Structure formats: structure tokens, C-alpha cells
């Protein structure tokens, strides 16, 4: 296969790809009666997008990967380095380390790399060995890697084994001149690995250069994209990141349902999610960071309310042409988790009326409306429906049906939550195409107990401190 230019590659592979959703023939997904969980339908779980990055030693592979990761800040990305799979040196090899060829394919435990990658693809966490380049051995503890939306596999010989190549959705070769690579290597090996220049040059001429010519360069032909100048090539990196975004599920889910809004993420938002999802997080921290996130979702949701133009005169005597907030609104929380969102709504909307709905949930179905306390004039209001987790969507359907029965217009409902499973998004958006869902993250899916994964456990118990009752 001839390597394609970046533009050719992007053109030929454009189009929706969301392996987190099973699309039916209508393209709208399976019916809510036939909800697959993430684990009982293998293809339902969101398959990671796997990128291979190869190139000579010191060509700039890691730098390119870091730039991609930086720009993909709204995705969970994990970097797996082929170096982690170097075999340990035996005592005998250690005594003659200068004769060991670290640039030969046999220096790597490719079987282990394959096992790790296959498990990650299946959505399982793995232990990646922690190889120490100075002692030539693996050190403990191993690095725990969770399944992610994007996995970047980086290494000099990552395209050598066809089974590893097969795993990749995109292959990048970083193409940097040999003299630049050698100069960088001398600097790195002497400064960081404490080696002397004679040893570095001997290793280069004996192993590094021949291995580049015999094993690395011949794999360039497998690349979909060749990046000259590595990390200096900002155009190539921008195009790669754009392509990955096109290929990732969340964006496709938003494309399928124009009434789904996932708030623009930042590292702050990811950091807050990291804390509230961590099982070790204390109740105090859970509340603090959940509140911060809820506030963002609420503010974003309020941005979808209608407004009227309003002009005011500023202290300088100038006219400011602004807008007036929508007045006829109320919040409805789904007891008990949804009550955690009430304070944020009150803090944003002075004096807002807040009603409540209690839905009893038994397993996946058997949802039963137990209690309701809604404003009498709810049919004239815009409704912000509050529930931090959208899982199967069955509770949300119950709640929305009740609001519709009370005369609320479907287009006047904004459903606010922190995390949404694709299954729930399907169920709600298909049934109520005119409501809006505002969320801060889309999940991988549901497990066999219809719990959202990765999720954050029982939100209500964690927020109200009843998780150890
Ligand atoms: N475009 C660049 N300009 C200058 N230095 C660079 C550039 N890309 C990488 N480097 C430096 O070269 C060295 C090797 O880069 P690295 O990305 O680690 O390469 P690799 O992962 O291919 O071995 C590092 O010290 C890095 O900072
Ligand atoms: N103990 C080791 C292991 C590997 N190397 C060299 O590292 C190079 C690959 O790493 P990159 O980050 O540059 O891709 C390769 O050329 C090995 O010779 C080493 O020096 N010592
Ligand atoms: Mg590297």
C-alpha cells in the first residue's frame, strides 16, 4: 500500500464511526425494549480508536504523541510505549550490555503487548510493565491503564508485527533525518541516561543504524500518514486530531441527536470528573467537585432558555443592548439524586420554584411513579429536569411523560445531568425529539446490572453520605 497524503487519508476515511452504539437499519439505534448492556453485547462497548506511531529512535515520536494528546483534551487518551515491553536482561546479558541489540524486534515481548492491547480493546484495565532504561529491567509497580477512547501505541518497531498493525485504526510514521536523530540521541543518552559518547556512537553504528535500515524503515510503507519534521509539523498534527475527533463516538451521538448537548470539556472538567469517579474520594470532596460540575451543567442548560432583547443605560451614559432572562421557569428534581442539583439551580435563578418527582426503580424496568409535587402552573413554564445520571433512560421517560401529562410542552423541557449512557440518550432522544439534554460526559455504556460504566457508583449515596449505611 502506498502511503497516502494526510488529506487523502482524511478524505477516504471520513464518515461516522461510533462503535459505542449499535445502529439499527433506521440508523437511530435499538429500541428501548431491547436495550443491550455494554458487557452483554461486545460490539456495543465503545471500541477504542488505536493509533500506532512509529519512526526511528529520537525521531520525535513521543513529542508527536504528546501534541496529539494535548489537542485531544476532550477525550480519554492513553499512551502505551513499546519500550515498556522490552525483555529484562539476564545476568549474563547485563555483563555485556554493549553487545545487546535493543533495536531488534526480538528485544520486545510482543506477545505480552498483544495481550495487553486485546484486553484494552475489550474494555478491561491492564497492567503495563514499567521498564527502566537505566537498569535494563522492569520495576514495580506496573502501570495500571484503564480502557480509553483513544490508545496511542508508540515505538520504533510498532509496525513490525502484522498482528500489532492489525489492531491499529491509524498508523503514523514520524520521518526525521538520520543526522537529526543521531544528534538528539547523543544529547539524550549522555545527559539523561548517563552514557559516554563513545558508547552511544558504538551502539549507533553497531545496532541502531542497521536496525533502522533493516526493520524500521521498511515499515514506513504501512503508514497511513507520514509526518516529516515530527512535532514541528503543526498542520499534520491538527489534521490528525481533526480526523480522530470525526471518528470518535461522542461527536457522532451529538450528530445523530441534535437535541443532545455535551458541554465543551476542559482539563478542569476532566479533573473534576476524575475526582468524583474515584471510589476513594471522600464524601466532602465528592460533594465539592460534584457541585462544581453541576453548576457548570446548570449554567449551560440555562443558556438554552429563550430570551428577549433588553436595552440598558450604563453608568457612562451609553446604551448596552443585552437580553432579559426567561422568567417562566421551574426546576423538577428526581428524588433523591436530583435534589443534589437544586442548590446550583437556586444559586443561578433567584427564587426559582422547584418541584419533585419520586420514581421507584427495580432493576431495569418496573419503574413506578411514587410521588410528585409540581408547581400548579407548570404547563406555562420551562422545566429544568434534574437528575445527575442518565442510565437506561427509563426513569427519565417516566418523569418526562408525567410533565407532558401536566401540559408542559416537550420543547420547554431541558434535562440536565452530569453523565449520560448512550443507551439512555437513545431512549430519551428518540421518544422526545424536542426536549434538550445537557450533560457533561457521555459514558461507555451500561453493565449487566444496567449501571452506568465507568460511572461514579450510587450518586445519591455518595453525595448524601449514605454509602456506608
Ligand atoms: N521538533 C523538535 N525540535 C527539537 N527537538 C525535538 C523535536 N522533537 C523532539 N525533539 C527532542 O528530541 C528528543 C527525542 O524526541 P522524542 O519525541 O522523545 O523522540 P522518540 O520518542 O522518537 O525517541 C527529545 O529530547 C525531544 O525533546
Ligand atoms: N535499555 C535500553 C532500551 C532501549 N534503548 C534504545 O532506545 C531506543 C528506542 O527508544 P525511543 O524512545 O528512542 O524510540 C532504541 O534505539 C534503543 O537502542 C536503550 O538505549 N537502552
Ligand atoms: Mg519515545
Coordinates of C-alpha atoms and ligand atoms in Angstrom, one line a residue:
X1 CA 0.0 0.0 0.0
X2 CA 1.3 3.4 -0.9
X3 CA 1.4 5.8 2.0
X4 CA -1.3 8.4 1.5
X5 CA -1.0 12.1 2.0
X6 CA -2.8 13.4 5.1
X7 CA -5.5 15.0 3.0
X8 CA -6.2 11.8 1.0
X9 CA -6.3 9.8 4.2
X10 CA -8.8 12.1 5.8
X11 CA -11.0 12.2 2.7
X12 CA -11.1 8.4 2.2
X13 CA -11.9 7.6 5.8
X14 CA -14.3 10.4 6.6
X15 CA -17.8 9.3 7.9
X16 CA -19.4 8.4 11.0
X17 CA -17.8 5.7 13.2
X18 CA -19.3 5.1 16.6
X19 CA -18.7 1.6 17.9
X20 CA -20.3 2.5 21.2
X21 CA -23.7 2.4 19.6
X22 CA -25.5 -0.5 17.7
X23 CA -27.3 1.3 15.0
X24 CA -30.4 -0.3 13.6
X25 CA -31.4 -0.1 10.0
X26 CA -33.1 3.3 10.5
X27 CA -29.7 4.5 11.8
X28 CA -31.4 5.5 15.1
X29 CA -30.4 2.7 17.4
X30 CA -32.1 -0.2 19.0
X31 CA -35.4 0.2 20.7
X32 CA -35.6 0.7 24.4
X33 CA -37.3 -2.7 24.8
X34 CA -34.1 -4.3 23.5
X35 CA -31.5 -2.4 25.4
X36 CA -28.1 -4.0 25.2
X37 CA -25.7 -3.6 28.1
X38 CA -22.1 -2.9 27.4
X39 CA -20.9 -6.2 28.5
X40 CA -23.5 -8.5 27.1
X41 CA -23.1 -7.1 23.6
X42 CA -19.4 -6.9 22.9
X43 CA -19.7 -4.6 20.0
X44 CA -21.8 -2.3 22.0
X45 CA -19.0 -1.1 24.1
X46 CA -17.2 1.8 22.7
X47 CA -14.2 0.3 20.9
X48 CA -11.1 2.5 21.4
X49 CA -9.5 4.3 18.5
X50 CA -6.0 2.9 18.2
X51 CA -3.2 4.9 16.7
X52 CA 0.3 3.5 16.0
X53 CA 3.2 5.9 16.0
X54 CA 6.5 4.5 14.6
X55 CA 9.7 6.0 13.4
X56 CA 13.4 5.9 14.2
X57 CA 14.8 6.4 17.7
X58 CA 14.7 10.1 18.6
X59 CA 12.7 10.9 15.5
X60 CA 10.1 12.7 17.7
X61 CA 7.5 10.0 18.2
X62 CA 6.9 10.9 21.9
X63 CA 6.7 14.6 21.1
X64 CA 4.1 14.0 18.3
X65 CA 2.1 11.7 20.7
X66 CA 2.1 14.3 23.4
X67 CA 1.0 17.0 21.0
X68 CA -1.9 14.8 19.8
X69 CA -2.9 14.0 23.5
X70 CA -2.7 17.7 24.3
X71 CA -5.1 18.6 21.5
X72 CA -7.4 15.7 22.2
X73 CA -8.1 17.2 25.6
X74 CA -11.8 16.3 25.5
X75 CA -11.1 12.6 25.1
X76 CA -9.7 9.9 27.4
X77 CA -6.4 9.1 25.8
X78 CA -3.7 6.6 26.9
X79 CA -0.2 6.3 25.6
X80 CA 1.4 2.9 25.6
X81 CA 5.1 2.7 24.7
X82 CA 6.7 -0.3 23.1
X83 CA 9.7 0.3 25.3
X84 CA 7.6 -1.0 28.2
X85 CA 7.7 -4.4 26.6
X86 CA 11.5 -4.8 26.5
X87 CA 12.5 -8.2 27.9
X88 CA 14.6 -7.9 31.1
X89 CA 18.3 -8.6 30.5
X90 CA 19.7 -11.8 32.1
X91 CA 22.7 -11.5 34.4
X92 CA 24.9 -12.6 31.6
X93 CA 23.5 -10.1 29.1
X94 CA 23.9 -7.4 31.7
X95 CA 27.6 -8.0 31.9
X96 CA 27.9 -7.5 28.2
X97 CA 25.2 -4.9 27.7
X98 CA 27.2 -3.2 24.9
X99 CA 26.6 -6.3 22.8
X100 CA 22.8 -6.4 23.3
X101 CA 20.7 -5.3 20.4
X102 CA 17.8 -3.1 21.8
X103 CA 16.8 -2.2 18.3
X104 CA 16.0 -5.8 17.1
X105 CA 12.3 -7.0 17.0
X106 CA 13.3 -9.9 19.3
X107 CA 14.2 -7.5 22.1
X108 CA 10.5 -6.9 22.7
X109 CA 7.9 -9.2 24.4
X110 CA 5.3 -8.7 21.6
X111 CA 3.0 -11.5 22.9
X112 CA 2.6 -9.5 26.1
X113 CA 2.0 -6.3 24.2
X114 CA -0.7 -8.1 22.2
X115 CA -2.4 -9.5 25.3
X116 CA -2.5 -6.0 26.9
X117 CA -3.9 -4.4 23.8
X118 CA -6.5 -7.0 23.3
X119 CA -7.7 -6.6 26.8
X120 CA -7.8 -2.9 26.5
X121 CA -9.9 -3.3 23.3
X122 CA -12.3 -5.5 25.3
X123 CA -12.7 -2.6 27.8
X124 CA -10.6 -4.2 30.5
X125 CA -7.9 -2.4 32.6
X126 CA -4.4 -3.8 32.2
X127 CA -1.0 -3.6 33.9
X128 CA 1.6 -2.3 31.6
X129 CA 5.2 -3.2 32.6
X130 CA 7.3 -0.4 33.9
X131 CA 10.7 -0.8 32.1
X132 CA 13.7 1.1 33.4
X133 CA 16.1 2.1 30.6
X134 CA 18.9 2.6 33.0
X135 CA 18.8 -0.8 34.8
X136 CA 17.5 -2.7 31.7
X137 CA 14.8 -4.3 33.9
X138 CA 11.1 -3.9 34.7
X139 CA 10.5 -2.3 38.0
X140 CA 7.4 -2.5 40.3
X141 CA 4.7 -1.4 40.5
X142 CA 3.4 -1.9 36.9
X143 CA 1.4 0.9 35.4
X144 CA -2.4 0.4 35.6
X145 CA -4.0 1.5 32.4
X146 CA -7.8 1.9 32.1
X147 CA -9.7 1.4 28.8
X148 CA -9.8 4.7 27.0
X149 CA -11.4 6.3 24.0
X150 CA -8.1 6.6 22.3
X151 CA -5.0 4.4 22.7
X152 CA -1.7 5.6 21.2
X153 CA 0.9 2.8 20.7
X154 CA 4.3 4.3 20.2
X155 CA 7.6 2.6 19.4
X156 CA 10.4 2.1 16.9
X157 CA 9.1 -1.3 15.8
X158 CA 5.4 -1.0 16.5
X159 CA 4.6 -1.7 12.8
X160 CA 6.9 -4.7 12.6
X161 CA 4.5 -7.4 13.7
X162 CA 1.4 -7.7 11.5
X163 CA -0.8 -8.7 14.4
X164 CA 0.0 -5.4 16.2
X165 CA -0.5 -3.5 12.9
X166 CA -3.9 -5.1 12.6
X167 CA -5.1 -3.6 15.9
X168 CA -4.5 -0.1 14.6
X169 CA -7.1 2.3 13.2
X170 CA -4.5 4.8 12.1
X171 CA -0.7 4.4 11.5
X172 CA 1.6 7.4 11.7
X173 CA 5.3 7.3 10.8
X174 CA 7.5 10.1 12.1
X175 CA 10.1 10.8 9.4
X176 CA 13.2 12.7 10.7
X177 CA 16.6 12.9 9.1
X178 CA 19.2 10.5 10.4
X179 CA 21.6 13.2 11.4
X180 CA 19.0 15.0 13.5
X181 CA 18.0 11.7 15.1
X182 CA 21.7 10.9 15.9
X183 CA 22.3 14.4 17.3
X184 CA 19.3 14.1 19.6
X185 CA 20.2 10.7 20.7
X186 CA 23.8 11.7 21.7
X187 CA 22.4 14.5 23.7
X188 CA 19.7 12.4 25.4
X189 CA 21.8 9.3 26.1
X190 CA 24.7 11.3 27.6
X191 CA 22.6 13.8 29.5
X192 CA 19.7 11.6 30.7
X193 CA 21.0 8.0 30.7
X194 CA 24.5 9.0 31.8
X195 CA 26.2 7.1 29.0
X196 CA 29.5 8.2 27.5
X197 CA 29.6 9.5 23.9
X198 CA 31.9 6.6 22.7
X199 CA 29.4 4.0 23.9
X200 CA 26.5 5.9 22.3
X201 CA 28.3 6.1 18.9
X202 CA 29.3 2.4 19.1
X203 CA 25.7 1.4 19.8
X204 CA 24.5 3.6 17.0
X205 CA 26.8 2.1 14.3
X206 CA 26.6 -1.5 15.5
X207 CA 22.8 -1.7 16.2
X208 CA 20.7 1.4 15.9
X209 CA 21.5 2.4 12.3
X210 CA 21.5 -1.2 10.9
X211 CA 18.2 -1.9 12.6
X212 CA 16.7 1.3 11.3
X213 CA 17.6 0.3 7.7
X214 CA 16.6 -3.4 8.1
X215 CA 13.5 -3.2 10.3
X216 CA 12.2 0.3 10.9
X217 CA 12.4 2.0 7.5
X218 CA 10.7 -1.0 5.7
X219 CA 7.7 -0.5 7.9
X220 CA 7.2 3.1 6.7
X221 CA 5.1 1.6 3.8
X222 CA 2.4 0.6 6.3
X223 CA 1.9 4.1 7.5
X224 CA -1.4 5.9 6.6
X225 CA 0.3 9.2 7.4
X226 CA 4.0 10.2 7.2
X227 CA 4.9 13.2 9.2
X228 CA 8.1 15.0 8.1
X229 CA 9.7 17.2 10.8
X230 CA 7.8 15.4 13.7
X231 CA 6.3 17.8 16.3
X232 CA 7.3 20.8 14.2
X233 CA 4.6 19.8 11.7
X234 CA 1.6 21.5 13.3
X235 CA -0.5 21.2 10.1
X236 CA -0.2 17.4 10.1
X237 CA -1.0 17.2 13.8
X238 CA -4.0 19.4 13.5
X239 CA -5.4 17.3 10.7
X240 CA -4.7 14.0 12.6
X241 CA -6.6 15.4 15.6
X242 CA -9.5 16.6 13.5
X243 CA -9.7 13.1 12.0
X244 CA -9.7 11.4 15.4
X245 CA -12.5 13.7 16.5
X246 CA -14.5 12.8 13.5
X247 CA -14.0 9.1 14.3
X248 CA -15.0 9.3 17.9
X249 CA -18.4 8.3 19.2
X250 CA -19.4 11.2 21.3
X251 CA -19.4 13.6 18.4
X252 CA -21.5 11.1 16.3
X253 CA -24.0 10.8 19.1
X254 CA -24.4 14.6 19.0
X255 CA -24.7 14.4 15.3
X256 CA -27.5 11.8 15.5
X257 CA -29.4 13.8 18.1
X258 CA -29.3 17.5 17.6
X259 CA -31.1 17.9 21.0
X260 CA -28.1 16.4 22.9
X261 CA -25.6 19.0 24.2
X262 CA -22.3 17.8 25.7
X263 CA -20.6 20.7 27.4
X264 CA -17.2 21.6 25.9
X265 CA -14.8 19.9 28.1
X266 CA -11.5 21.3 29.6
X267 CA -8.8 19.7 31.7
X268 CA -10.6 21.3 34.7
X269 CA -13.8 19.5 33.9
X270 CA -11.9 16.2 33.3
X271 CA -10.1 16.7 36.6
X272 CA -13.4 17.1 38.4
X273 CA -14.8 14.0 36.8
X274 CA -11.6 12.2 37.8
X275 CA -12.2 13.1 41.4
X276 CA -15.9 12.2 41.6
X277 CA -15.5 8.9 39.7
X278 CA -12.7 7.8 42.0
X279 CA -14.0 5.2 44.5
X280 CA -11.5 6.5 47.1
X281 CA -12.8 10.1 47.1
X282 CA -14.2 11.3 50.4
X283 CA -17.8 12.5 50.7
X284 CA -16.5 16.0 51.3
X285 CA -14.5 16.1 48.1
X286 CA -17.3 14.3 46.2
X287 CA -19.8 17.0 47.1
X288 CA -17.4 19.8 46.4
X289 CA -16.5 18.6 42.9
X290 CA -19.9 17.3 42.0
X291 CA -21.3 20.8 43.0
X292 CA -18.7 22.5 40.7
X293 CA -19.7 20.3 37.8
X294 CA -23.4 20.6 38.5
X295 CA -23.1 24.4 38.5
X296 CA -21.5 24.2 35.0
X297 CA -24.2 22.0 33.6
X298 CA -26.9 24.2 35.1
X299 CA -25.4 27.3 33.7
X300 CA -25.1 25.6 30.3
X301 CA -28.7 24.4 30.5
X302 CA -29.9 27.9 31.3
X303 CA -28.2 29.0 28.1
X304 CA -30.9 27.1 26.1
X305 CA -33.8 29.1 27.5
X306 CA -35.4 31.7 25.3
X307 CA -34.6 35.4 25.9
X308 CA -35.9 38.8 25.0
X309 CA -33.8 41.7 23.9
X310 CA -33.3 44.3 26.6
X311 CA -31.5 47.7 26.4
X312 CA -30.0 49.3 29.5
X313 CA -28.1 52.5 30.0
X314 CA -24.6 52.1 31.5
X315 CA -23.0 54.5 34.1
X316 CA -21.2 56.1 31.2
X317 CA -24.5 57.0 29.6
X318 CA -24.1 54.6 26.8
X319 CA -26.7 52.1 25.7
X320 CA -25.9 48.4 26.2
X321 CA -28.1 46.1 24.0
X322 CA -28.5 43.0 26.0
X323 CA -31.0 40.3 26.8
X324 CA -33.5 39.6 29.6
X325 CA -33.7 36.2 31.3
X326 CA -36.7 33.9 30.7
X327 CA -38.9 34.3 33.8
X328 CA -41.4 31.4 33.5
X329 CA -39.3 28.5 34.6
X330 CA -39.1 25.9 37.3
X331 CA -36.8 23.0 38.3
X332 CA -38.0 19.5 38.9
X333 CA -35.7 17.2 40.7
X334 CA -35.9 13.4 40.5
X335 CA -35.6 12.3 44.2
X336 CA -33.1 11.6 45.6
X337 CA -30.0 12.2 43.4
X338 CA -31.6 15.1 41.5
X339 CA -32.0 17.0 44.8
X340 CA -28.2 17.5 44.7
X341 CA -28.7 19.8 41.7
X342 CA -31.3 22.1 43.4
X343 CA -28.8 24.4 45.1
X344 CA -26.9 25.1 41.9
X345 CA -30.2 26.0 40.2
X346 CA -31.3 28.2 43.1
X347 CA -27.9 29.9 43.1
X348 CA -28.3 30.7 39.4
X349 CA -32.1 31.5 39.3
X350 CA -33.2 33.7 42.2
X351 CA -36.4 32.5 43.8
X352 CA -36.9 29.6 41.3
X353 CA -39.8 27.2 42.1
X354 CA -38.6 23.6 42.5
X355 CA -40.9 20.6 42.3
X356 CA -40.1 16.9 42.9
X357 CA -40.8 13.6 41.4
X358 CA -40.0 10.2 43.1
X359 CA -39.7 7.2 40.8
X360 CA -39.2 3.8 42.3
X361 CA -36.7 1.7 40.3
X362 CA -36.5 -2.0 40.3
X363 CA -33.8 -3.4 38.1
X364 CA -34.1 -2.1 34.5
X365 CA -37.9 -2.0 34.2
X366 CA -40.6 -1.8 36.8
X367 CA -40.2 2.0 37.1
X368 CA -43.1 3.3 39.2
X369 CA -44.1 6.9 39.9
X370 CA -44.5 7.1 43.7
X371 CA -44.7 10.8 44.5
X372 CA -45.0 14.1 42.7
X373 CA -45.1 17.7 43.9
X374 CA -45.2 20.0 40.9
X375 CA -45.9 23.8 40.5
X376 CA -49.6 24.2 39.7
X377 CA -48.9 26.4 36.7
X378 CA -46.2 24.1 35.4
X379 CA -47.8 23.9 31.9
X380 CA -46.8 27.6 31.4
X381 CA -43.2 27.1 32.4
X382 CA -40.0 26.0 31.0
X383 CA -38.8 23.0 33.0
X384 CA -35.3 22.1 34.0
X385 CA -35.4 18.4 34.9
X386 CA -32.7 17.5 37.3
X387 CA -31.1 14.0 37.6
X388 CA -27.3 13.6 37.7
X389 CA -27.2 10.2 35.8
X390 CA -29.0 9.2 32.7
X391 CA -28.6 5.4 32.5
X392 CA -31.2 3.3 30.8
X393 CA -33.4 6.3 30.3
X394 CA -36.4 4.6 31.8
X395 CA -36.7 6.9 34.9
X396 CA -36.3 9.9 32.6
X397 CA -39.0 8.7 30.3
X398 CA -41.4 8.3 33.3
X399 CA -40.5 11.8 34.5
X400 CA -40.9 13.4 31.1
X401 CA -44.2 11.6 30.5
X402 CA -45.6 13.0 33.7
X403 CA -44.5 16.5 32.7
X404 CA -46.2 16.1 29.4
X405 CA -49.4 14.8 31.1
X406 CA -49.3 18.0 33.2
X407 CA -49.4 20.1 30.0
X408 CA -45.7 21.0 29.8
X409 CA -44.6 21.5 26.2
X410 CA -41.9 18.9 25.1
X411 CA -39.8 21.7 23.7
X412 CA -39.9 23.5 27.1
X413 CA -38.1 20.7 28.9
X414 CA -34.4 20.8 29.4
X415 CA -33.0 17.6 31.1
X416 CA -29.8 18.3 33.0
X417 CA -27.4 15.6 34.0
X418 CA -23.7 15.0 34.8
X419 CA -23.2 11.8 32.8
X420 CA -25.3 10.0 30.1
X421 CA -25.0 6.5 28.9
X422 CA -25.5 6.2 25.1
X423 CA -28.4 3.8 25.8
X424 CA -30.3 6.5 27.8
X425 CA -29.6 9.1 25.2
X426 CA -31.1 6.9 22.6
X427 CA -34.2 6.1 24.6
X428 CA -34.9 9.7 25.6
X429 CA -33.9 11.5 22.4
X430 CA -35.9 9.0 20.2
X431 CA -39.0 9.3 22.3
X432 CA -38.8 13.0 22.9
X433 CA -37.0 14.6 20.0
X434 CA -38.0 18.1 21.1
X435 CA -36.6 18.1 24.6
X436 CA -33.0 19.1 25.2
X437 CA -30.4 17.0 27.1
X438 CA -27.5 18.8 28.6
X439 CA -24.7 16.7 30.0
X440 CA -21.0 16.9 30.9
X441 CA -19.8 13.5 29.7
X442 CA -21.0 10.6 27.6
X443 CA -20.3 7.2 29.2
X444 CA -19.0 3.9 27.7
X445 CA -22.4 2.2 28.4
X446 CA -24.3 0.1 30.9
X447 CA -23.2 -3.1 32.7
X448 CA -25.3 -6.2 33.2
X449 CA -27.0 -4.6 36.2
X450 CA -27.9 -1.6 34.0
X451 CA -25.5 0.6 35.9
X452 CA -23.6 3.2 34.0
X453 CA -19.9 2.5 33.4
X454 CA -17.4 3.7 34.1
X455 CA -19.9 5.8 36.1
X456 CA -19.4 7.0 39.7
X457 CA -21.4 4.5 41.7
X458 CA -24.6 5.4 43.5
X459 CA -24.6 9.2 43.1
X460 CA -27.2 9.8 45.9
X461 CA -25.4 7.6 48.4
X462 CA -22.0 9.3 47.7
X463 CA -23.4 12.8 47.7
X464 CA -25.6 12.5 50.7
X465 CA -23.0 10.4 52.6
X466 CA -25.2 7.3 52.9
X467 CA -22.8 5.0 51.0
X468 CA -21.6 3.2 54.1
X469 CA -25.0 2.8 55.8
Ligands
LIG1 N1 10.8 19.1 16.6 C1 11.7 19.0 17.5 N2 12.6 20.0 17.6 C2 13.6 19.9 18.6 N3 13.7 18.9 19.4 C3 12.9 17.9 19.3 C4 11.8 17.9 18.4 N4 11.1 16.8 18.5 C5 11.7 16.1 19.5 N5 12.8 16.8 20.0 C6 13.6 16.4 21.1 O1 14.3 15.2 20.6 C7 14.4 14.2 21.6 C8 13.7 12.9 21.2 O2 12.4 13.2 20.9 P1 11.3 12.1 21.3 O3 10.0 12.8 21.0 O4 11.5 11.6 22.6 O5 11.6 11.0 20.2 P2 11.3 9.5 20.1 O6 10.1 9.3 21.0 O7 11.0 9.2 18.7 O8 12.5 8.8 20.6 C9 13.8 14.8 22.9 O9 14.7 15.3 23.7 C10 12.9 15.9 22.3 O10 12.7 17.0 23.2
LIG2 N1 17.7 -0.2 27.8 C1 17.6 0.4 26.6 C2 16.5 0.2 25.8 C3 16.4 0.9 24.6 N2 17.4 1.7 24.2 C4 17.3 2.4 22.9 O1 16.1 3.2 22.9 C5 15.7 3.4 21.6 C6 14.2 3.3 21.4 O2 13.6 4.3 22.2 P1 12.9 5.7 21.6 O3 12.2 6.4 22.7 O4 14.0 6.5 21.0 O5 12.0 5.2 20.5 C7 16.3 2.3 20.7 O6 17.1 2.8 19.7 C8 17.2 1.5 21.7 O7 18.5 1.4 21.3 C9 18.5 1.9 25.0 O8 19.4 2.7 24.6 N3 18.6 1.3 26.2
LIG3 MG1 9.7 7.9 22.6

